[in-house]
Coordinates of C-alpha atoms in Angstrom, one line a residue:
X1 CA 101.5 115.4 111.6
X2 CA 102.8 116.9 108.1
X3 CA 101.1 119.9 106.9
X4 CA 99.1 120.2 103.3
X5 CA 102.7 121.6 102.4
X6 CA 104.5 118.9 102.9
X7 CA 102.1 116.6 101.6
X8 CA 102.1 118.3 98.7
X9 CA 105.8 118.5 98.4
X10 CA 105.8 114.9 98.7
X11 CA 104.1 114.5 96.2
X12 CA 105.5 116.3 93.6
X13 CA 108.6 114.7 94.3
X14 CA 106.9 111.1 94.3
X15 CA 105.2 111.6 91.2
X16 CA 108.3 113.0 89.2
X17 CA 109.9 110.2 90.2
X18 CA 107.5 107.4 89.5
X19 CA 105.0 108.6 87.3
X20 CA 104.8 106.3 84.2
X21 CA 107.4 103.7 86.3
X22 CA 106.6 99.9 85.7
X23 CA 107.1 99.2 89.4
X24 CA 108.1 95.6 90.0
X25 CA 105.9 94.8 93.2
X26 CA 104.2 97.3 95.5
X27 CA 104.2 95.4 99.2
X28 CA 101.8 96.7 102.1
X29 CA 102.1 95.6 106.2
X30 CA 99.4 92.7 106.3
X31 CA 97.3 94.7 109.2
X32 CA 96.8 97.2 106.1
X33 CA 96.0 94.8 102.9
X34 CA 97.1 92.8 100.1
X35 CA 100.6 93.4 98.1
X36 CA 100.3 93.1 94.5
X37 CA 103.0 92.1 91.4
X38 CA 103.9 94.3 88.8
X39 CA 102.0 97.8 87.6
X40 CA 102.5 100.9 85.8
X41 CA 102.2 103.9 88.2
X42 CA 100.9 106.8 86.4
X43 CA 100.5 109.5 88.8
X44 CA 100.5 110.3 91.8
X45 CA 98.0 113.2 93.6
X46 CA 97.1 114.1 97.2
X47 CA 94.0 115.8 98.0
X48 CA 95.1 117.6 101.8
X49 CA 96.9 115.5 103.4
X50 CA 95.7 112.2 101.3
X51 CA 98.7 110.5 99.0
X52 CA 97.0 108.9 96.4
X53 CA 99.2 106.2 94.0
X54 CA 97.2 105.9 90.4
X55 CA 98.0 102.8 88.6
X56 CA 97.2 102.0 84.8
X57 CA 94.9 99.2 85.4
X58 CA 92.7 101.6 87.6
X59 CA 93.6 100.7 90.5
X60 CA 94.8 103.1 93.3
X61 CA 96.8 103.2 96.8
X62 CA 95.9 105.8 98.6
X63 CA 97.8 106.4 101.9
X64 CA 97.8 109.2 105.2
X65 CA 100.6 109.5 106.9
X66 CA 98.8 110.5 109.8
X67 CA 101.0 111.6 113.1
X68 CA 104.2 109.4 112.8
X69 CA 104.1 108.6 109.3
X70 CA 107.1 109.5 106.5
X71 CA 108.4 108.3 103.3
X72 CA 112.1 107.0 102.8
X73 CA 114.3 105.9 99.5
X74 CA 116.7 103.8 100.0
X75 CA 118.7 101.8 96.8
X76 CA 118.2 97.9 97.0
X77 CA 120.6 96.6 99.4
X78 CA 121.1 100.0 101.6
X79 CA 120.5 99.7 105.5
X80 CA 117.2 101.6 106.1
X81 CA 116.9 103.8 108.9
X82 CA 113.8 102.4 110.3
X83 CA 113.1 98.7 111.3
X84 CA 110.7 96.8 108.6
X85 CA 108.5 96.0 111.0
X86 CA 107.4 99.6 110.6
X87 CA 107.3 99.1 106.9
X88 CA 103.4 100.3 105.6
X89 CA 104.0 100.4 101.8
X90 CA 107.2 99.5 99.9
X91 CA 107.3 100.3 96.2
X92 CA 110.0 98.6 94.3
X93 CA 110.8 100.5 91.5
X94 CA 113.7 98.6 90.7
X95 CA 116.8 100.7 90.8
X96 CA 114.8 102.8 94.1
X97 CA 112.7 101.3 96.7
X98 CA 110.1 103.8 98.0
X99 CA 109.0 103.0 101.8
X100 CA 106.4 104.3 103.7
X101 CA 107.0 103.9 107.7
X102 CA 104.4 104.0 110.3
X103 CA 101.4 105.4 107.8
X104 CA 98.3 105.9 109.8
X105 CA 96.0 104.5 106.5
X106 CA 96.6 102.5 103.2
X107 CA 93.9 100.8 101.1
X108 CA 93.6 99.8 97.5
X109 CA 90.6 101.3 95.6
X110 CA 89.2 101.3 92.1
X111 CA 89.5 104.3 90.8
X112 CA 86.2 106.0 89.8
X113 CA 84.8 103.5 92.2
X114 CA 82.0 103.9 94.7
X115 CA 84.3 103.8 97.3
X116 CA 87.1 106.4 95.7
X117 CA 84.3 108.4 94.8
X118 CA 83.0 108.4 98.1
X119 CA 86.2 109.1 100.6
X120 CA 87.4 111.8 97.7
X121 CA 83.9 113.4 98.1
X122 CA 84.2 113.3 102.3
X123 CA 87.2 115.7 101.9
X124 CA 86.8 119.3 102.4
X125 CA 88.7 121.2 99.2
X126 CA 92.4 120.9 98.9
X127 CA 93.2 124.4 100.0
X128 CA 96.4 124.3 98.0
X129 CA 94.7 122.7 94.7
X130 CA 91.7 124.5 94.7
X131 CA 89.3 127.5 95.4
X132 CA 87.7 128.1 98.2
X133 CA 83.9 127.6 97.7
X134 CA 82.3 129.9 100.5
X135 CA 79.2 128.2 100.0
X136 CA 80.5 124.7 99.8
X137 CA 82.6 125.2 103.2
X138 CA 80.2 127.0 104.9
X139 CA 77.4 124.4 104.0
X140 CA 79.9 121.7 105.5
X141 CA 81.0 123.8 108.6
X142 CA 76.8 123.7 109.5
X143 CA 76.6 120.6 109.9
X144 CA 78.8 120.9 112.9
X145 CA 77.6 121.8 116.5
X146 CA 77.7 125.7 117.4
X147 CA 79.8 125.2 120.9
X148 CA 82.7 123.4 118.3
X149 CA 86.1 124.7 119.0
X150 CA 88.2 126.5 116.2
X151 CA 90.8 124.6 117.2
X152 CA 88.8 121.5 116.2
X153 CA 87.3 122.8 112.7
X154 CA 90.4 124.0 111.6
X155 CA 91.6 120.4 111.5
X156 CA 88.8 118.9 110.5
X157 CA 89.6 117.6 107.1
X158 CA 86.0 117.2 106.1
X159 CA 85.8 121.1 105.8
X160 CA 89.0 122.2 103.9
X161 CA 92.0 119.7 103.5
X162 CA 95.2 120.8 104.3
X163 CA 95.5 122.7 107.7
X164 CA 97.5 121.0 110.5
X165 CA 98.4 122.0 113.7
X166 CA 101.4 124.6 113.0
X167 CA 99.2 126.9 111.0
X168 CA 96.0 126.3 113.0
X169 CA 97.7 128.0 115.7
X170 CA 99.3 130.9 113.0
X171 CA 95.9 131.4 111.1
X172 CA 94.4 132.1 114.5
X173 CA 97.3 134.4 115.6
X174 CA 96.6 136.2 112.2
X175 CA 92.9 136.2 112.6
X176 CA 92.5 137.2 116.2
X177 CA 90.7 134.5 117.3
X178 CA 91.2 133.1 120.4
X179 CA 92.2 129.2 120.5
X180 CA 88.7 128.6 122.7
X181 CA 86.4 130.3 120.4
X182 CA 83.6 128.5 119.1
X183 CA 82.0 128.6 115.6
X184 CA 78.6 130.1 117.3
X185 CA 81.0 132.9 118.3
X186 CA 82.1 133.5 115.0
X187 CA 80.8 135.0 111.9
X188 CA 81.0 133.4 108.6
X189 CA 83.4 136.3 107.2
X190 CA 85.9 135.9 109.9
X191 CA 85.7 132.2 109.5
X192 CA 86.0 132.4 105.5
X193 CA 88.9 134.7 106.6
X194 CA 90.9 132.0 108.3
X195 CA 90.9 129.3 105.6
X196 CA 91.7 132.1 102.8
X197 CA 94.6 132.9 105.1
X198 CA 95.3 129.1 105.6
X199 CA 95.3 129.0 102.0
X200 CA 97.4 131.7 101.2
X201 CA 100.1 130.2 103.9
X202 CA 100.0 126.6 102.2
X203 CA 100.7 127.7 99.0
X204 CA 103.3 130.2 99.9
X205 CA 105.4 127.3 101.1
X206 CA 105.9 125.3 98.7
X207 CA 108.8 125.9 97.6
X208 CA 111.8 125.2 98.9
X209 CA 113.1 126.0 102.4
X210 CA 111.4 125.9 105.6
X211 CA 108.1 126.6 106.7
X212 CA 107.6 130.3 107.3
X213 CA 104.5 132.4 108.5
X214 CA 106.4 135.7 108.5
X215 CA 108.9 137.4 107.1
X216 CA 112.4 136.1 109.7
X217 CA 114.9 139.3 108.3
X218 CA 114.1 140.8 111.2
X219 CA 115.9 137.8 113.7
X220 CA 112.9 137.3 115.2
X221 CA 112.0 133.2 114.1
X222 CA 110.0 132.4 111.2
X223 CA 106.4 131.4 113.1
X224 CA 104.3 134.2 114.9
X225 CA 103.5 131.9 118.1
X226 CA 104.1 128.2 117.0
X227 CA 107.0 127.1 119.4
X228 CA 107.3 130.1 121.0
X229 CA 106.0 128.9 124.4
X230 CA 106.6 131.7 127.3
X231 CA 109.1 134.0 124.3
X232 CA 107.2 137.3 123.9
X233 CA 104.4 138.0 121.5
X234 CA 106.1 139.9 118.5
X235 CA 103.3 142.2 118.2
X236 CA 102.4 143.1 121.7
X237 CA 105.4 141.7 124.2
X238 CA 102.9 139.6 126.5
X239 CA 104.1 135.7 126.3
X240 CA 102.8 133.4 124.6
X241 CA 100.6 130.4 125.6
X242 CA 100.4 127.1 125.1
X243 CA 97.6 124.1 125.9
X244 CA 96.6 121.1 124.6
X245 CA 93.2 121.6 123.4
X246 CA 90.4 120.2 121.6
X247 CA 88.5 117.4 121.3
X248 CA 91.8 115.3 120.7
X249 CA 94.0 117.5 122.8
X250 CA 96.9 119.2 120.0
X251 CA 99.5 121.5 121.2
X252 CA 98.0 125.3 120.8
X253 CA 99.9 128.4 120.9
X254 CA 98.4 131.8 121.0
X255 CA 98.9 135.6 122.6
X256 CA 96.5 136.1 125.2
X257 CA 96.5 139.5 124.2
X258 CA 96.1 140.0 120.8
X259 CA 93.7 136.9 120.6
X260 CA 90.8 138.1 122.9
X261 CA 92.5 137.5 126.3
X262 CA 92.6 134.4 128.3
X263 CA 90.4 136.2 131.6
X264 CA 87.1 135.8 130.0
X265 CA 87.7 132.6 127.9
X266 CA 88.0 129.7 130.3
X267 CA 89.0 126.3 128.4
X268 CA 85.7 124.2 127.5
X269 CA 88.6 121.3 126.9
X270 CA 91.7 120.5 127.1
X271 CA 94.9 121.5 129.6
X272 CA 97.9 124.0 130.0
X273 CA 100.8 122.5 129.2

């Protein structure tokens, strides 16, 4: 699933290429919605990992690419790389066609609507856009039970927007948290600590390049644990682990060293792998 990053990335690009576009049809898979004809685009904005299109009649397309989900743009007439079938959106701008394959959401909305108001509000802060609110995300994080995973809030795009499953595993390498911790286990500065880490990670990689956690000069890969199944920790030596945990079972990687150690901290869910 792309990272806030990305999103954002994707965006940027999306918008610079489109913003203020007459577009001449915007086309959606039927299990999603209607198409519609012609419209001005004139912007386009994610909140976390939500790819909003902004259209001058006040209408918006907002989109998640969820797991599988990615955005091609092909000139009219090219071969595209993926079979229509798996076609979500397709915006023809004309000389461009933007497609969207495999998008895990897409709905039309009215923007400033009850129901754009609503699923904007049901997002946590984008952590790349915005400040972290300790008092706002803390208010949303009691709501949840106290035996909830870390790995499971840290996702959670109702709390904060942005995190996915590469830096959930890095922010807890960073933080010394151990992948089966739960939120009764944690205090509210160590927990403030992860997102303003998460935070700090997103918006350092937006630029160009790929995604990096760490500084790689020294050889030693540009993650701290993510993908580094069995390879030694680079701060201790021990290897590092990996299980699918959580309430929807994600690939986890952690040192069972420097995060606690594994002895005392049997899984409440999820597997090895």
């Amino acid at each position: 699933m792309p990272e806030g990053d990305t999103v954002h990335k994707l965006m940027v690009f999306l918008d610079t290429a489109l913003r203020g576009r007459d577009v001449a049809g915007v086309r959606l898979h039927p299990a999603l919605g209607p198409s519609r004809g012609t419209g001005r685009i004139s912007a386009v904005v994610c909140q976390g990992k939500h790819l909003t299109f902004r259209f001058a009649d006040g209408s918006e397309l907002r989109s998640h690419l969820g797991l599988y989900g990615a955005w091609h743009r092909y000139r009219p007439g090219a071969s595209w790389h993926k079979p229509a079938r798996q076609a979500s959106i397709l915006i023809d701008a004309g000389d461009w066609l933007y497609v969207c394959f495999n998008a895990r959401a897409a709905q039309w909305l009215c923007s400033g609507g009850p129901r754009a108001v609503d699923q904007q509000q049901r997002l946590g802060a984008d952590l790349i856009a915005e400040r972290i609110d300790p008092v706002g995300l803390l208010g949303r994080v009691a709501a949840l039970p106290a035996s909830s995973l870390l790995v499971d809030v840290l996702l959670d795009q109702h709390i904060a927007a942005g995190i996915g499953n590469v830096y959930k595993s890095e922010v807890l390498f960073l933080g010394g948290c151990h992948p089966w911790q739960t939120l009764g286990e944690t205090p509210p500065a160590t927990l403030l600590g992860l997102y303003r880490r998460a935070a700090d990670l997103l918006q350092a990689n937006l630029g160009g390049g790929r995604r990096q956690t760490r500084d790689p000069r020294d050889g030693c890969g540009r993650l701290w644990v993510y993908g580094r199944r069995g390879l030694p920790c680079l701060r201790c030596g021990q290897p590092i682990r990996r299980g699918l945990l959580g309430v929807r079972p994600r690939s986890t990687y952690w040192c069972p060293d420097c995060q606690g150690g594994d002895s005392q901290r049997p899984p409440a869910t999820g597997r090895p792998a």
